[in-house]
Amino acid sequence: MEKERKLEEWLLLAKQGDQEAQLAIVTAFRPLVRKLAAQERDYSRRTDLASQLVLGLLEAIRKYPGEDARKFPGFVKTHLTYLLSHYIRKEARQKRIQEKVQVMEGGRSSYQEDFLRGIQAEEIRRAFRQLTPKERLLVRQAAIQQIPWKKLQEAYQCPLSTLYGRYRKALEKMKRGE
């Protein structure tokens, strides 16, 4: 009962921007954040994922409707689980794109590259050549070099949504083989 009361007080103060209350909530949910971050297989990326989950926790504090603290832990767990699934899908998609672009540029993945990949390599190179030089540069920067979208936005001097749209269209163009 006392924990609920403390959480309710912290939640009320944290929603008003009190950093000590926000820190207390983050500390209270640290085991959940660690548990979710442990799902990342690459140990070097776990701290980054944990940081993103902490930011997600702060976002959950801001978005939480009402002041009843009893449902807050479930809300946080749902919100962080959603962020984790989004992170996992994004990483998998990024890895697939990076592999395709490496093949397009003539990179070799390993000596035991399977037969099917060898057949597809020329198709992928052909699809990459279909792109305009600007599209090639954007795909290379976003997928291989993994330049953050904010930096790309500054370099291209256009809205982030426009830039991401161009990127998606370039990938679709490659997929269709126009």
Coordinates of N, CA and C in Angstrom, one line a residue:
M1 N 0.8 -1.2 0.0 CA 0.0 0.0 0.0 C 0.9 1.3 0.0
E2 N 1.9 1.2 0.8 CA 2.8 2.4 0.9 C 3.6 2.6 -0.5
K3 N 3.9 1.5 -1.1 CA 4.6 1.6 -2.4 C 3.7 2.2 -3.4
E4 N 2.4 1.9 -3.4 CA 1.4 2.5 -4.3 C 1.3 4.0 -4.1
R5 N 1.3 4.4 -2.8 CA 1.2 5.8 -2.5 C 2.4 6.5 -2.9
K6 N 3.6 5.9 -2.7 CA 4.8 6.6 -3.2 C 4.8 6.7 -4.7
L7 N 4.4 5.6 -5.4 CA 4.4 5.7 -6.9 C 3.4 6.7 -7.3
E8 N 2.2 6.8 -6.6 CA 1.2 7.8 -7.0 C 1.8 9.2 -6.8
E9 N 2.5 9.5 -5.8 CA 3.1 10.8 -5.5 C 4.2 11.1 -6.6
W10 N 5.1 10.1 -6.8 CA 6.1 10.2 -7.8 C 5.5 10.5 -9.2
L11 N 4.5 9.8 -9.5 CA 3.8 9.9 -10.8 C 3.3 11.3 -11.0
L12 N 2.6 11.8 -10.0 CA 2.0 13.2 -10.0 C 3.1 14.2 -10.2
L13 N 4.2 14.1 -9.4 CA 5.3 15.0 -9.5 C 6.0 14.9 -10.9
A14 N 6.2 13.7 -11.3 CA 7.0 13.4 -12.6 C 6.2 14.0 -13.8
K15 N 4.9 13.9 -13.7 CA 4.1 14.5 -14.8 C 4.2 16.0 -14.9
Q16 N 4.5 16.6 -13.7 CA 4.7 18.0 -13.7 C 6.1 18.4 -14.0
G17 N 7.0 17.5 -14.3 CA 8.4 17.8 -14.7 C 9.4 17.7 -13.6
D18 N 9.1 17.1 -12.4 CA 10.0 17.0 -11.3 C 11.0 15.9 -11.7
Q19 N 12.3 16.3 -11.8 CA 13.3 15.3 -12.3 C 13.6 14.3 -11.2
E20 N 13.5 14.6 -9.9 CA 13.8 13.7 -8.9 C 12.7 12.6 -8.9
A21 N 11.5 12.9 -9.1 CA 10.4 12.0 -9.2 C 10.6 11.1 -10.4
Q22 N 11.0 11.7 -11.5 CA 11.2 10.9 -12.7 C 12.4 9.9 -12.5
L23 N 13.4 10.3 -11.8 CA 14.5 9.5 -11.5 C 14.1 8.3 -10.6
A24 N 13.2 8.6 -9.6 CA 12.7 7.6 -8.7 C 11.9 6.5 -9.4
I25 N 11.1 7.0 -10.4 CA 10.3 6.0 -11.2 C 11.3 5.2 -12.1
V26 N 12.2 5.8 -12.7 CA 13.2 5.1 -13.6 C 13.9 4.1 -12.7
T27 N 14.3 4.4 -11.5 CA 15.0 3.5 -10.6 C 14.1 2.3 -10.2
A28 N 12.9 2.7 -10.0 CA 11.9 1.6 -9.6 C 11.7 0.6 -10.7
F29 N 11.7 1.1 -11.9 CA 11.5 0.2 -13.1 C 12.8 -0.3 -13.7
R30 N 13.9 -0.1 -13.1 CA 15.2 -0.6 -13.6 C 15.2 -2.1 -13.9
P31 N 14.7 -2.9 -13.0 CA 14.7 -4.4 -13.3 C 13.9 -4.7 -14.6
L32 N 12.8 -4.1 -14.8 CA 12.0 -4.3 -16.1 C 12.8 -3.9 -17.3
V33 N 13.5 -2.7 -17.2 CA 14.3 -2.2 -18.3 C 15.4 -3.2 -18.6
R34 N 16.1 -3.7 -17.5 CA 17.2 -4.6 -17.7 C 16.7 -5.9 -18.3
K35 N 15.6 -6.4 -17.9 CA 15.0 -7.7 -18.4 C 14.7 -7.5 -19.9
L36 N 14.1 -6.4 -20.3 CA 13.7 -6.2 -21.7 C 15.0 -6.0 -22.5
A37 N 16.0 -5.3 -22.0 CA 17.2 -5.0 -22.7 C 18.0 -6.3 -22.9
A38 N 17.9 -7.3 -22.0 CA 18.6 -8.5 -22.1 C 18.1 -9.4 -23.3
Q39 N 17.0 -9.0 -24.0 CA 16.6 -9.7 -25.1 C 17.4 -9.4 -26.4
E40 N 18.2 -8.3 -26.3 CA 19.1 -8.0 -27.4 C 20.3 -9.0 -27.3
R41 N 20.5 -9.7 -28.4 CA 21.6 -10.7 -28.4 C 23.0 -10.2 -28.4
D42 N 23.1 -9.0 -29.1 CA 24.4 -8.4 -29.2 C 24.7 -7.6 -27.9
Y43 N 25.6 -8.0 -27.1 CA 25.9 -7.4 -25.8 C 26.2 -5.9 -25.9
S44 N 26.9 -5.6 -27.0 CA 27.4 -4.2 -27.2 C 26.2 -3.2 -27.4
R45 N 25.1 -3.8 -27.9 CA 23.9 -2.9 -28.1 C 22.9 -2.9 -27.0
R46 N 23.1 -3.7 -25.9 CA 22.2 -3.7 -24.8 C 22.1 -2.4 -24.1
T47 N 23.2 -1.7 -23.9 CA 23.2 -0.4 -23.2 C 22.4 0.6 -24.0
D48 N 22.6 0.6 -25.3 CA 21.8 1.5 -26.2 C 20.3 1.2 -26.1
L49 N 20.0 -0.1 -26.1 CA 18.6 -0.4 -26.0 C 18.0 0.0 -24.7
A50 N 18.8 -0.3 -23.6 CA 18.3 0.1 -22.3 C 18.1 1.6 -22.2
S51 N 19.0 2.4 -22.8 CA 18.8 3.9 -22.9 C 17.5 4.2 -23.6
Q52 N 17.2 3.6 -24.7 CA 16.0 3.8 -25.4 C 14.8 3.5 -24.6
L53 N 14.9 2.4 -23.9 CA 13.8 2.0 -23.0 C 13.5 2.9 -21.8
V54 N 14.6 3.5 -21.3 CA 14.5 4.5 -20.3 C 13.8 5.7 -20.8
L55 N 14.1 6.1 -22.0 CA 13.4 7.3 -22.7 C 12.0 6.9 -22.9
G56 N 11.7 5.6 -23.3 CA 10.3 5.2 -23.4 C 9.6 5.2 -22.1
L57 N 10.3 4.9 -21.0 CA 9.6 5.0 -19.7 C 9.3 6.4 -19.4
L58 N 10.2 7.4 -19.7 CA 9.8 8.8 -19.5 C 8.7 9.2 -20.3
E59 N 8.6 8.7 -21.5 CA 7.5 9.0 -22.4 C 6.2 8.4 -21.9
A60 N 6.3 7.2 -21.3 CA 5.1 6.6 -20.7 C 4.6 7.4 -19.5
I61 N 5.5 8.0 -18.7 CA 5.1 8.9 -17.6 C 4.3 10.0 -18.2
R62 N 4.8 10.6 -19.2 CA 4.1 11.8 -19.8 C 2.7 11.4 -20.4
K63 N 2.7 10.2 -21.0 CA 1.5 9.8 -21.7 C 0.4 9.2 -20.9
Y64 N 0.8 8.8 -19.7 CA -0.1 8.0 -18.8 C -1.4 8.8 -18.5
P65 N -2.5 8.3 -18.8 CA -3.8 9.0 -18.6 C -4.2 8.8 -17.1
G66 N -4.6 9.8 -16.5 CA -5.1 9.7 -15.1 C -4.0 9.7 -14.1
E67 N -4.4 9.6 -12.8 CA -3.4 9.6 -11.7 C -3.5 8.4 -10.9
D68 N -4.3 7.4 -11.3 CA -4.4 6.1 -10.5 C -3.1 5.3 -10.8
A69 N -2.2 5.2 -9.8 CA -0.9 4.6 -10.0 C -1.0 3.0 -10.0
R70 N -2.2 2.4 -9.7 CA -2.3 1.0 -9.7 C -2.1 0.4 -11.1
K71 N -2.5 1.1 -12.1 CA -2.5 0.5 -13.4 C -1.2 1.0 -14.2
F72 N -0.4 1.9 -13.5 CA 0.8 2.4 -14.2 C 1.8 1.4 -14.5
P73 N 2.1 0.4 -13.6 CA 3.1 -0.6 -14.0 C 2.7 -1.4 -15.2
G74 N 1.5 -1.8 -15.4 CA 1.0 -2.5 -16.6 C 1.1 -1.6 -17.8
F75 N 0.8 -0.3 -17.7 CA 0.9 0.6 -18.8 C 2.4 0.7 -19.2
V76 N 3.3 0.8 -18.3 CA 4.7 0.9 -18.6 C 5.2 -0.3 -19.3
K77 N 4.8 -1.5 -18.7 CA 5.3 -2.8 -19.3 C 4.8 -2.9 -20.8
T78 N 3.5 -2.5 -21.0 CA 3.0 -2.6 -22.4 C 3.7 -1.6 -23.3
H79 N 3.9 -0.4 -22.8 CA 4.6 0.6 -23.6 C 6.0 0.2 -24.0
L80 N 6.8 -0.3 -23.0 CA 8.2 -0.8 -23.2 C 8.2 -2.0 -24.1
T81 N 7.3 -2.9 -23.9 CA 7.3 -4.1 -24.8 C 7.0 -3.7 -26.2
Y82 N 6.1 -2.7 -26.5 CA 5.9 -2.2 -27.8 C 7.2 -1.6 -28.4
L83 N 7.9 -0.8 -27.6 CA 9.1 -0.2 -28.0 C 10.2 -1.3 -28.4
L84 N 10.2 -2.3 -27.6 CA 11.2 -3.4 -27.8 C 10.9 -4.1 -29.1
S85 N 9.6 -4.4 -29.3 CA 9.2 -5.1 -30.6 C 9.5 -4.2 -31.8
H86 N 9.3 -3.0 -31.7 CA 9.6 -2.0 -32.8 C 11.1 -2.0 -33.0
Y87 N 11.9 -2.0 -31.9 CA 13.4 -2.0 -32.0 C 13.9 -3.3 -32.7
I88 N 13.3 -4.4 -32.3 CA 13.7 -5.7 -32.9 C 13.4 -5.7 -34.4
R89 N 12.2 -5.3 -34.8 CA 11.8 -5.3 -36.2 C 12.7 -4.3 -37.0
K90 N 13.0 -3.2 -36.4 CA 13.9 -2.2 -37.1 C 15.3 -2.7 -37.3
E91 N 15.8 -3.4 -36.3 CA 17.2 -4.0 -36.4 C 17.2 -5.1 -37.5
A92 N 16.2 -5.9 -37.5 CA 16.1 -7.0 -38.5 C 16.0 -6.4 -39.9
R93 N 15.2 -5.4 -40.1 CA 15.0 -4.8 -41.4 C 16.3 -4.1 -41.8
Q94 N 17.0 -3.4 -40.9 CA 18.3 -2.7 -41.1 C 19.3 -3.7 -41.6
K95 N 19.4 -4.9 -40.9 CA 20.3 -5.9 -41.2 C 20.1 -6.5 -42.6
R96 N 18.8 -6.7 -43.0 CA 18.5 -7.2 -44.3 C 18.9 -6.2 -45.4
I97 N 18.6 -5.0 -45.2 CA 18.9 -3.9 -46.2 C 20.5 -3.8 -46.3
Q98 N 21.2 -3.8 -45.2 CA 22.6 -3.7 -45.2 C 23.2 -4.9 -46.0
E99 N 22.7 -6.1 -45.8 CA 23.2 -7.2 -46.5 C 23.0 -7.1 -48.0
K100 N 21.8 -6.6 -48.4 CA 21.5 -6.4 -49.8 C 22.4 -5.4 -50.5
V101 N 22.6 -4.3 -49.8 CA 23.4 -3.2 -50.3 C 24.9 -3.7 -50.4
Q102 N 25.4 -4.4 -49.5 CA 26.8 -4.9 -49.6 C 26.9 -5.8 -50.8
V103 N 25.9 -6.6 -51.1 CA 26.0 -7.5 -52.2 C 26.0 -6.6 -53.5
M104 N 25.1 -5.6 -53.5 CA 25.0 -4.7 -54.7 C 26.4 -4.0 -55.0
E105 N 27.1 -3.7 -53.9 CA 28.4 -3.0 -54.2 C 29.5 -4.0 -54.4
G106 N 29.2 -5.3 -54.5 CA 30.3 -6.2 -54.8 C 31.0 -6.8 -53.6
G107 N 30.5 -6.5 -52.4 CA 31.1 -7.0 -51.2 C 30.9 -8.5 -51.0
R108 N 31.9 -9.1 -50.4 CA 31.7 -10.6 -50.2 C 31.4 -10.8 -48.7
S109 N 30.4 -11.6 -48.5 CA 30.0 -11.9 -47.1 C 30.9 -13.0 -46.5
S110 N 31.2 -14.1 -47.2 CA 32.0 -15.1 -46.7 C 32.4 -16.1 -47.8
Y111 N 33.3 -17.0 -47.5 CA 33.7 -17.9 -48.5 C 32.6 -18.9 -48.9
Q112 N 31.8 -19.2 -47.9 CA 30.7 -20.2 -48.1 C 29.4 -19.6 -48.5
E113 N 29.5 -18.5 -49.3 CA 28.3 -17.9 -49.7 C 27.4 -18.9 -50.5
D114 N 26.2 -19.0 -50.1 CA 25.3 -20.0 -50.8 C 25.0 -19.7 -52.2
F115 N 24.6 -20.8 -52.9 CA 24.4 -20.7 -54.4 C 23.3 -19.7 -54.7
L116 N 22.2 -19.7 -54.0 CA 21.1 -18.8 -54.2 C 21.5 -17.3 -54.1
R117 N 22.3 -17.0 -53.1 CA 22.8 -15.7 -53.0 C 23.6 -15.2 -54.2
G118 N 24.4 -16.1 -54.7 CA 25.2 -15.8 -55.9 C 24.4 -15.5 -57.1
I119 N 23.3 -16.2 -57.2 CA 22.4 -15.9 -58.4 C 21.7 -14.6 -58.2
Q120 N 21.3 -14.3 -56.9 CA 20.5 -13.1 -56.7 C 21.4 -11.8 -56.7
A121 N 22.7 -12.0 -56.5 CA 23.6 -10.9 -56.5 C 23.5 -10.0 -57.7
E122 N 23.5 -10.6 -58.9 CA 23.4 -9.9 -60.1 C 22.1 -9.1 -60.3
E123 N 21.0 -9.8 -59.8 CA 19.7 -9.1 -59.9 C 19.7 -7.9 -59.0
I124 N 20.3 -8.0 -57.8 CA 20.4 -6.9 -56.9 C 21.2 -5.8 -57.4
R125 N 22.4 -6.1 -58.0 CA 23.2 -5.1 -58.7 C 22.5 -4.3 -59.8
R126 N 21.7 -5.1 -60.5 CA 20.9 -4.5 -61.6 C 19.9 -3.6 -61.0
A127 N 19.2 -4.0 -60.0 CA 18.2 -3.1 -59.3 C 18.9 -1.9 -58.7
F128 N 20.1 -2.0 -58.2 CA 20.8 -0.9 -57.6 C 21.2 0.1 -58.7
R129 N 21.5 -0.4 -59.9 CA 21.9 0.5 -61.0 C 20.6 1.2 -61.6
Q130 N 19.4 0.7 -61.3 CA 18.2 1.4 -61.7 C 18.0 2.7 -61.0
L131 N 18.6 2.9 -59.8 CA 18.4 4.1 -59.0 C 19.2 5.2 -59.6
T132 N 18.7 6.4 -59.3 CA 19.4 7.6 -59.7 C 20.6 7.8 -58.8
P133 N 21.6 8.5 -59.2 CA 22.8 8.7 -58.3 C 22.4 9.3 -56.9
K134 N 21.4 10.1 -56.8 CA 20.9 10.7 -55.5 C 20.3 9.6 -54.7
E135 N 19.5 8.7 -55.3 CA 18.9 7.6 -54.6 C 19.9 6.6 -54.1
R136 N 20.9 6.3 -55.0 CA 22.0 5.4 -54.5 C 22.7 5.9 -53.3
L137 N 23.0 7.2 -53.4 CA 23.7 7.9 -52.3 C 22.9 7.8 -51.0
L138 N 21.6 8.1 -51.1 CA 20.7 8.0 -49.9 C 20.7 6.6 -49.3
V139 N 20.5 5.6 -50.2 CA 20.4 4.2 -49.7 C 21.7 3.8 -49.1
R140 N 22.8 4.2 -49.7 CA 24.1 3.9 -49.2 C 24.4 4.5 -47.8
Q141 N 24.0 5.8 -47.7 CA 24.2 6.5 -46.4 C 23.3 6.0 -45.3
A142 N 22.1 5.7 -45.6 CA 21.1 5.3 -44.6 C 21.3 3.8 -44.2
A143 N 21.6 2.9 -45.2 CA 21.6 1.5 -44.9 C 23.0 1.0 -44.6
I144 N 24.1 1.4 -45.3 CA 25.4 0.9 -45.1 C 26.1 1.7 -44.0
Q145 N 26.2 3.0 -44.2 CA 26.9 3.9 -43.3 C 26.1 4.2 -42.0
Q146 N 24.8 3.9 -42.1 CA 23.9 4.1 -41.0 C 24.0 5.5 -40.4
I147 N 24.1 6.5 -41.2 CA 24.1 7.9 -40.8 C 22.7 8.2 -40.2
P148 N 22.7 8.8 -39.0 CA 21.4 9.1 -38.4 C 20.5 10.0 -39.3
W149 N 19.2 9.8 -39.2 CA 18.3 10.5 -40.1 C 18.3 12.0 -39.9
K150 N 18.6 12.4 -38.7 CA 18.7 13.9 -38.4 C 19.8 14.5 -39.2
K151 N 21.0 13.8 -39.2 CA 22.1 14.3 -40.0 C 21.8 14.3 -41.5
L152 N 21.2 13.3 -41.9 CA 20.8 13.2 -43.4 C 19.8 14.3 -43.7
Q153 N 18.9 14.6 -42.8 CA 18.0 15.7 -43.0 C 18.7 17.0 -43.1
E154 N 19.7 17.3 -42.3 CA 20.5 18.5 -42.4 C 21.3 18.5 -43.7
A155 N 21.8 17.4 -44.1 CA 22.6 17.4 -45.4 C 21.7 17.6 -46.6
Y156 N 20.6 17.0 -46.6 CA 19.7 17.1 -47.8 C 18.8 18.3 -47.7
Q157 N 18.7 19.0 -46.5 CA 17.9 20.2 -46.3 C 16.4 20.0 -46.8
C158 N 15.8 19.0 -46.2 CA 14.4 18.7 -46.5 C 13.8 18.1 -45.3
P159 N 12.5 18.1 -45.2 CA 11.8 17.5 -44.0 C 12.2 16.0 -43.9
L160 N 12.2 15.5 -42.7 CA 12.6 14.1 -42.4 C 11.6 13.2 -43.1
S161 N 10.3 13.5 -43.1 CA 9.3 12.7 -43.7 C 9.5 12.6 -45.2
T162 N 9.9 13.7 -45.8 CA 10.2 13.6 -47.3 C 11.4 12.8 -47.5
L163 N 12.4 12.9 -46.7 CA 13.7 12.2 -46.9 C 13.4 10.7 -46.7
Y164 N 12.7 10.3 -45.7 CA 12.4 8.9 -45.5 C 11.5 8.4 -46.6
G165 N 10.6 9.2 -47.1 CA 9.7 8.8 -48.2 C 10.6 8.5 -49.4
R166 N 11.6 9.3 -49.7 CA 12.5 9.1 -50.9 C 13.2 7.7 -50.7
Y167 N 13.6 7.5 -49.5 CA 14.4 6.3 -49.1 C 13.5 5.1 -49.4
R168 N 12.3 5.1 -48.9 CA 11.3 4.0 -49.0 C 11.0 3.8 -50.5
K169 N 10.8 4.9 -51.3 CA 10.5 4.8 -52.7 C 11.7 4.1 -53.5
A170 N 12.9 4.5 -53.1 CA 14.1 3.9 -53.7 C 14.2 2.4 -53.4
L171 N 13.9 2.0 -52.2 CA 13.9 0.6 -51.9 C 12.8 -0.1 -52.7
E172 N 11.6 0.5 -52.8 CA 10.5 -0.1 -53.6 C 10.9 -0.2 -55.0
K173 N 11.6 0.8 -55.5 CA 12.0 0.8 -56.9 C 13.0 -0.3 -57.2
M174 N 13.8 -0.6 -56.2 CA 14.8 -1.7 -56.3 C 14.0 -3.0 -56.3
K175 N 13.1 -3.1 -55.4 CA 12.3 -4.3 -55.3 C 11.5 -4.7 -56.5
R176 N 10.9 -3.7 -57.1 CA 10.2 -3.9 -58.4 C 11.1 -4.1 -59.6
G177 N 12.3 -3.6 -59.5 CA 13.2 -3.7 -60.6 C 12.9 -2.9 -61.8
E178 N 12.4 -1.6 -61.5 CA 12.0 -0.7 -62.6 C 13.2 -0.3 -63.5

